[in-house]
Amino acid sequence: MSVFKQKSNRYFKLSALALSVASSFYASASMAQSAEAEQTDPQIEVINVSGIRGSQEASIFNKRAANTVMESISATDIGKLPDVTISDSLQRISGIQIRRTAGEGGPVNIRGLPQVVTQLNGEQYLGANSVVSTQPNFGDIPSQLFNGVDVYKSSNASLGNAGITGTVNLKTYRPFDFDEGFTAVGAAEVQHGTETGKTDPNLNALVNWKNDKFGALFSATYSNANLSNSYNGINTGNPGDAGWTDQTNADEIGVAGRDGRIIMGSQGFSGWNQVTERERIGLNASFQADLGDGFVLTSDIFYTDQEEYNRKIGLSATNKWGPRGWFTPTEESATGVSTDAGEFYAWTKAELNPNRLKSFTQNDVYFSTSNNINLQLDYDNGGAFTGQFRAVIGRADKQHRHGYNEGDLTNGQTTLGRTTSFVPAEQCGPDDDVVGAQGGCYQAINPLGYSENPMISYDTTSSHPTWGGFDRPLAGGLGNGATIADYMANLDSYNVGAFSSENNENSHGDLTALSLKGSYALEEGFITSIKAGIRSGQRSASYERYNLFSPAQNGPCQAQWKATDVILGNPAPDCSDGEMVNGTFTPYVALSNVGLDEFNNVKWVTDFGPVNGIPGVWAVDPSDYDDPEAFHKRVFGSVEKNTIPGNTFAVDMNELSYYLQANFEGLDGELTGNFGVRIVDTDLTVQQNIAGASKAYGNTAYDTGDVVTKRSYTDVLPSLNVAYNLSDDLILRFAYSEAMTPLNLDQYGNGLSLNTALDAVAGSPTEGQFIVTGGSLNGNPDLDPWRSSNIDLSIEWYMGSASMISAAIFNVDVDSFTQTDTVNMPQPDADGIIRREVPINTLVQADGGTLKGTELSAKLAFSDIVGNDSILSNFGIDTNYTYSEGDGSGTDIRGDKELFVDNSKNQFNLITWYQADRFQARISYNYRSKRLAGDGAWGALNLYQKETAYVDLSASYDVTDQITVYLNGSNVTGEYEDYYLEFEDQYAFQNYYEPRYTVGVRAKF
């Protein structure tokens, strides 16, 4: 479907949404006024708690009443979770760590592991961000649709599908949550980012009606956010761009006295700014009916729709495919770590001599939709037996579209060793040298570009990197005395180095689940009730990744890379295009000299975040690639979709599970708990595509067929949860459970994908051709799922209705999981000839590992402690600390055990709040220590993110009982992410996110 059609459908949905909400508000307001005239007390009171203290009180109540180890978040008001996103709220819970995307909370892990299952109202949820993954990522889910979130850190047999270290249950509003009559709530707000400078809208509304038998609810939300994200550091398009270089030859880097030193080198550095636009629509509709005789029917529809545009503009200095001598460290320090080749040194300053200094533009577009439908019948007539039948259907789709181009400043001499390209007659100008039999000519590649490698500097000694040397003279088409900055400022010194649209994706997921469960209460004995249930679940996913090919030079050859360094001269059976020159066939270049503004809109860009020294570049407006397929059709006449077989697959997973659980109570009610077992039978079918040789003029392999793997396995998962009341307010808990979570589906389905690079070695038999340099094999259907044995021990002291202190220790023995390893495998070049073994990053079955830690938490409303007359009575805190230490089965270059990826050992939260009669405010601080971001993929080095500390704030004032105005601030201190490679002094890159502020008004009727 074209972007135009998608937008048309989206605007239709949005218009319908606006009309529905407006109509609902009008009707609800009218009904509310009528009810006011008839009732002595017209104010409609909802069951949901209100305010920060009320939210804390509800969370404590849920934790105390739970029969497992769990935490809870409750909305401070209808449609108002405590933070901007669900993930941001979850990070306030002990043991939960999140990553940010474009500054907003995104992927979630619990106690250091991402194998966390997401439920919606107690059943499995299928979101657009989890079509093939397990880890929760709530970036496309509007938080205003939720009443609260429960986080289960231990499981029981009746919990259903559960994660290795936890389960997140999202709870939406339902009609019977409210008192009888009509309730209407709406909010309108604007958000402002300090970097983007844009003011973004956010609207949400909820309408509910209920009587003693029936209830209907509709809620909706719309937002359009523009989020700033800047970057500076090592080129990260391919981890292979960075790697250790053995600097044993002093002449190689031009500085004496470095024999035996191993220094980090990179094939490029870049700085860019990106504006992420996210337009979200969310709908939640629910109907409930009391059918009598104990039967209650509930039907829910939960729908999300998001369009996301990641519009990126940047500068890149790269020597990719060139000799290593371009990178000369000028300041370095010993790390104290050595191998047989020498000691590792970390550099902080370097001189760069790139053959290519360029601007680049990239736009990654995502269309995400999900629809989850629930139908359930609950039975409870007050007798011993209760039961539930439930049917769930989920469908989710996510599409990724990618557009890219480069703005080269070189005239070709430094990158190609030539300054002209052979092009067909229609591309020739009056001054070009016509030499071909059909009028073809040699055309200047970029006559006003530079002709020698520029010399620039890169300094990481300050808080943010500093680029330098742009005032140095540079030879080329602008004449003597022109500096690097002069070339960067001159639009006519740029030409398009390449157009491409790669790694586009289509993913589709389906979920169907039927469950039947029941509970029978016993009148006497230690066992108080027996629970049993059966569930059949089917989950399927199809995933396709593809590159766009287009006709090069309007000829017969299709090219993935429409680029100045691609020559259409591959021998048969591949396509070639050219003509005879002096009796010799001479191939055309795939892309002629194209000015940066010939087919595109351009921008002068000086904003690269807090980085210093970059004077500015001309670059294509990334909005030109909002629909990259349409762009390529306009410029090249047509497009052809070529599937990447190594990243295209289909997976079907069928699970049949059944459980038996006994709840018990003893010692006069002081001892409570449950024990049980859940059995899961899994049937897995994986279809993988087999990759053959690469197609010409790209790195897309031929699809040579399919391989289908079928396997089955059974898991028996016992659980035990015990709570003992040491006193009326002191509870001791113990939990033991065994857990199983399937791998991400792409870890079953992905096949072999290869990386290629231009062979620039003079005299090589493949000189000027793209050769295989490495690859990835990131799928294996024979890998086992994640399995673990978990133990929790905690003590909880309840000091008041809104106050508690708790401490917990946990131990997670991970029996099976996956990790990345590198193996050398022989692979053919594009001509089918195997010339070398190349490193392949692949997934392997790890032997096991252990996560253990401590959680300390305190939620205090000071009025529970000092009474209501104290000056402190309106204040409170919510604070926690988590220590989570985990050792995987791998080792780093020191020989030490590696951490689990994405785990931070230390996390600390501190929330201070104030709530008076009409005014309330909150300041939140979140600290996370360093985390392992990537294990061994960066030239056998680990990538770490340094510690981060984020500060958010919120305040609101009730103008009347119905009208509230509020202010929120996110990342108000402008925190950023700092990454390093293995050694803390070895800078890798930084991500910068902007502070954002929200002003809004909420109305209740």
CSV table of C-alpha atoms in Angstrom, one decimal, residues 474-619:
chain,number,residue,atom,x,y,z
A,474,LEU,CA,42.3,21.6,0.6
A,475,ALA,CA,43.1,21.2,-3.1
A,476,GLY,CA,40.3,20.8,-5.6
A,477,GLY,CA,37.9,22.5,-7.8
A,478,LEU,CA,37.5,25.6,-5.7
A,479,GLY,CA,41.1,26.6,-6.4
A,480,ASN,CA,44.1,27.6,-4.2
A,481,GLY,CA,43.3,28.8,-0.7
A,482,ALA,CA,40.0,27.1,-0.4
A,483,THR,CA,39.5,25.4,3.0
A,484,ILE,CA,37.6,22.3,4.0
A,485,ALA,CA,34.9,24.5,5.4
A,486,ASP,CA,34.7,26.3,2.0
A,487,TYR,CA,33.9,23.0,0.2
A,488,MET,CA,31.3,22.1,2.9
A,489,ALA,CA,29.6,25.5,2.5
A,490,ASN,CA,29.4,25.4,-1.3
A,491,LEU,CA,26.3,23.5,-2.6
A,492,ASP,CA,27.9,23.1,-6.0
A,493,SER,CA,30.8,21.1,-4.5
A,494,TYR,CA,28.4,18.2,-3.6
A,495,ASN,CA,27.2,15.4,-5.8
A,496,VAL,CA,25.1,12.4,-5.0
A,497,GLY,CA,27.4,9.5,-4.2
A,498,ALA,CA,24.5,7.0,-3.9
A,499,PHE,CA,20.8,6.5,-3.7
A,500,SER,CA,19.5,3.4,-1.9
A,501,SER,CA,16.6,1.9,-0.1
A,502,GLU,CA,17.7,-1.1,1.9
A,503,ASN,CA,16.6,-3.4,4.7
A,504,ASN,CA,12.9,-2.6,4.2
A,505,GLU,CA,10.7,-4.9,6.3
A,506,ASN,CA,7.2,-6.3,6.5
A,507,SER,CA,6.3,-8.2,9.6
A,508,HIS,CA,2.9,-9.7,10.4
A,509,GLY,CA,1.8,-11.6,13.5
A,510,ASP,CA,-1.3,-13.5,14.6
A,511,LEU,CA,-2.3,-14.7,18.0
A,512,THR,CA,-5.2,-16.9,19.0
A,513,ALA,CA,-5.8,-18.2,22.5
A,514,LEU,CA,-8.7,-20.2,24.1
A,515,SER,CA,-8.7,-20.8,27.8
A,516,LEU,CA,-10.9,-22.4,30.4
A,517,LYS,CA,-10.2,-22.2,34.1
A,518,GLY,CA,-12.0,-22.8,37.3
A,519,SER,CA,-11.6,-22.6,41.0
A,520,TYR,CA,-13.3,-24.6,43.8
A,521,ALA,CA,-13.3,-23.4,47.4
A,522,LEU,CA,-13.0,-26.0,50.2
A,523,GLU,CA,-14.7,-25.4,53.5
A,524,GLU,CA,-12.2,-27.1,55.7
A,525,GLY,CA,-8.6,-28.1,55.9
A,526,PHE,CA,-5.3,-26.7,55.0
A,527,ILE,CA,-6.1,-26.5,51.3
A,528,THR,CA,-8.6,-23.7,50.9
A,529,SER,CA,-9.2,-24.0,47.1
A,530,ILE,CA,-8.2,-25.9,44.0
A,531,LYS,CA,-7.6,-24.1,40.7
A,532,ALA,CA,-7.3,-25.8,37.3
A,533,GLY,CA,-7.2,-24.7,33.7
A,534,ILE,CA,-6.3,-25.4,30.2
A,535,ARG,CA,-5.2,-23.1,27.4
A,536,SER,CA,-4.5,-23.5,23.7
A,537,GLY,CA,-2.4,-20.8,22.1
A,538,GLN,CA,-1.3,-20.3,18.5
A,539,ARG,CA,1.2,-17.6,17.6
A,540,SER,CA,2.5,-17.1,14.1
A,541,ALA,CA,4.7,-14.6,12.5
A,542,SER,CA,6.0,-13.9,9.0
A,543,TYR,CA,8.9,-11.6,8.4
A,544,GLU,CA,10.3,-10.3,5.1
A,545,ARG,CA,13.2,-8.0,4.6
A,546,TYR,CA,14.0,-6.7,1.1
A,547,ASN,CA,16.0,-4.2,-0.9
A,548,LEU,CA,14.8,-2.0,-3.7
A,549,PHE,CA,16.4,-2.3,-7.1
A,550,SER,CA,15.9,0.1,-10.0
A,551,PRO,CA,17.1,0.4,-13.6
A,552,ALA,CA,20.5,2.0,-13.7
A,553,GLN,CA,21.0,4.6,-16.5
A,554,ASN,CA,17.5,3.7,-17.8
A,555,GLY,CA,19.0,0.5,-19.1
A,556,PRO,CA,18.5,-3.2,-18.7
A,557,CYS,CA,20.5,-3.7,-15.5
A,558,GLN,CA,18.8,-3.5,-12.1
A,559,ALA,CA,20.9,-2.0,-9.3
A,560,GLN,CA,20.5,-2.0,-5.5
A,561,TRP,CA,23.2,0.7,-5.2
A,562,LYS,CA,22.6,3.5,-7.6
A,563,ALA,CA,26.1,4.9,-6.9
A,564,THR,CA,29.1,6.5,-8.5
A,565,ASP,CA,31.3,3.6,-7.5
A,566,VAL,CA,29.2,0.9,-9.1
A,567,ILE,CA,30.2,-0.1,-12.6
A,568,LEU,CA,27.7,-2.1,-14.7
A,569,GLY,CA,30.4,-4.4,-16.1
A,570,ASN,CA,29.7,-7.8,-14.4
A,571,PRO,CA,30.4,-10.7,-16.8
A,572,ALA,CA,27.6,-13.1,-17.9
A,573,PRO,CA,25.3,-14.4,-16.7
A,574,ASP,CA,24.9,-11.1,-14.8
A,575,CYS,CA,23.6,-8.1,-16.7
A,576,SER,CA,26.0,-5.5,-18.1
A,577,ASP,CA,25.4,-2.2,-19.8
A,578,GLY,CA,27.8,-0.1,-21.8
A,579,GLU,CA,29.1,0.4,-25.3
A,580,MET,CA,32.2,0.0,-27.5
A,581,VAL,CA,35.0,2.5,-27.1
A,582,ASN,CA,37.8,2.1,-29.6
A,583,GLY,CA,36.8,-1.5,-30.1
A,584,THR,CA,36.6,-2.3,-26.4
A,585,PHE,CA,33.4,-2.8,-24.4
A,586,THR,CA,33.3,-0.1,-21.7
A,587,PRO,CA,30.6,-0.4,-19.0
A,588,TYR,CA,28.6,2.6,-17.8
A,589,VAL,CA,28.7,3.8,-14.2
A,590,ALA,CA,25.4,3.1,-12.3
A,591,LEU,CA,25.0,6.8,-11.3
A,592,SER,CA,26.0,9.9,-13.3
A,593,ASN,CA,27.1,13.2,-11.8
A,594,VAL,CA,23.9,14.2,-10.0
A,595,GLY,CA,23.9,17.5,-8.1
A,596,LEU,CA,22.6,17.3,-4.6
A,597,ASP,CA,19.6,19.5,-5.4
A,598,GLU,CA,18.9,18.0,-8.9
A,599,PHE,CA,16.2,15.6,-7.6
A,600,ASN,CA,15.9,16.6,-4.0
A,601,ASN,CA,15.2,19.5,-1.7
A,602,VAL,CA,18.3,20.5,0.3
A,603,LYS,CA,19.0,22.1,3.7
A,604,TRP,CA,22.0,23.9,5.2
A,605,VAL,CA,22.6,22.1,8.5
A,606,THR,CA,24.6,23.3,11.5
A,607,ASP,CA,22.9,21.6,14.4
A,608,PHE,CA,24.6,18.3,15.4
A,609,GLY,CA,23.6,18.4,19.0
A,610,PRO,CA,26.1,19.5,21.7
A,611,VAL,CA,29.1,18.4,19.7
A,612,ASN,CA,31.6,21.2,18.9
A,613,GLY,CA,33.5,22.3,15.8
A,614,ILE,CA,31.4,21.3,12.8
A,615,PRO,CA,30.8,24.4,10.6
A,616,GLY,CA,27.8,22.9,8.7
A,617,VAL,CA,26.9,20.9,5.6
A,618,TRP,CA,24.5,20.8,2.8
A,619,ALA,CA,22.2,17.8,2.8
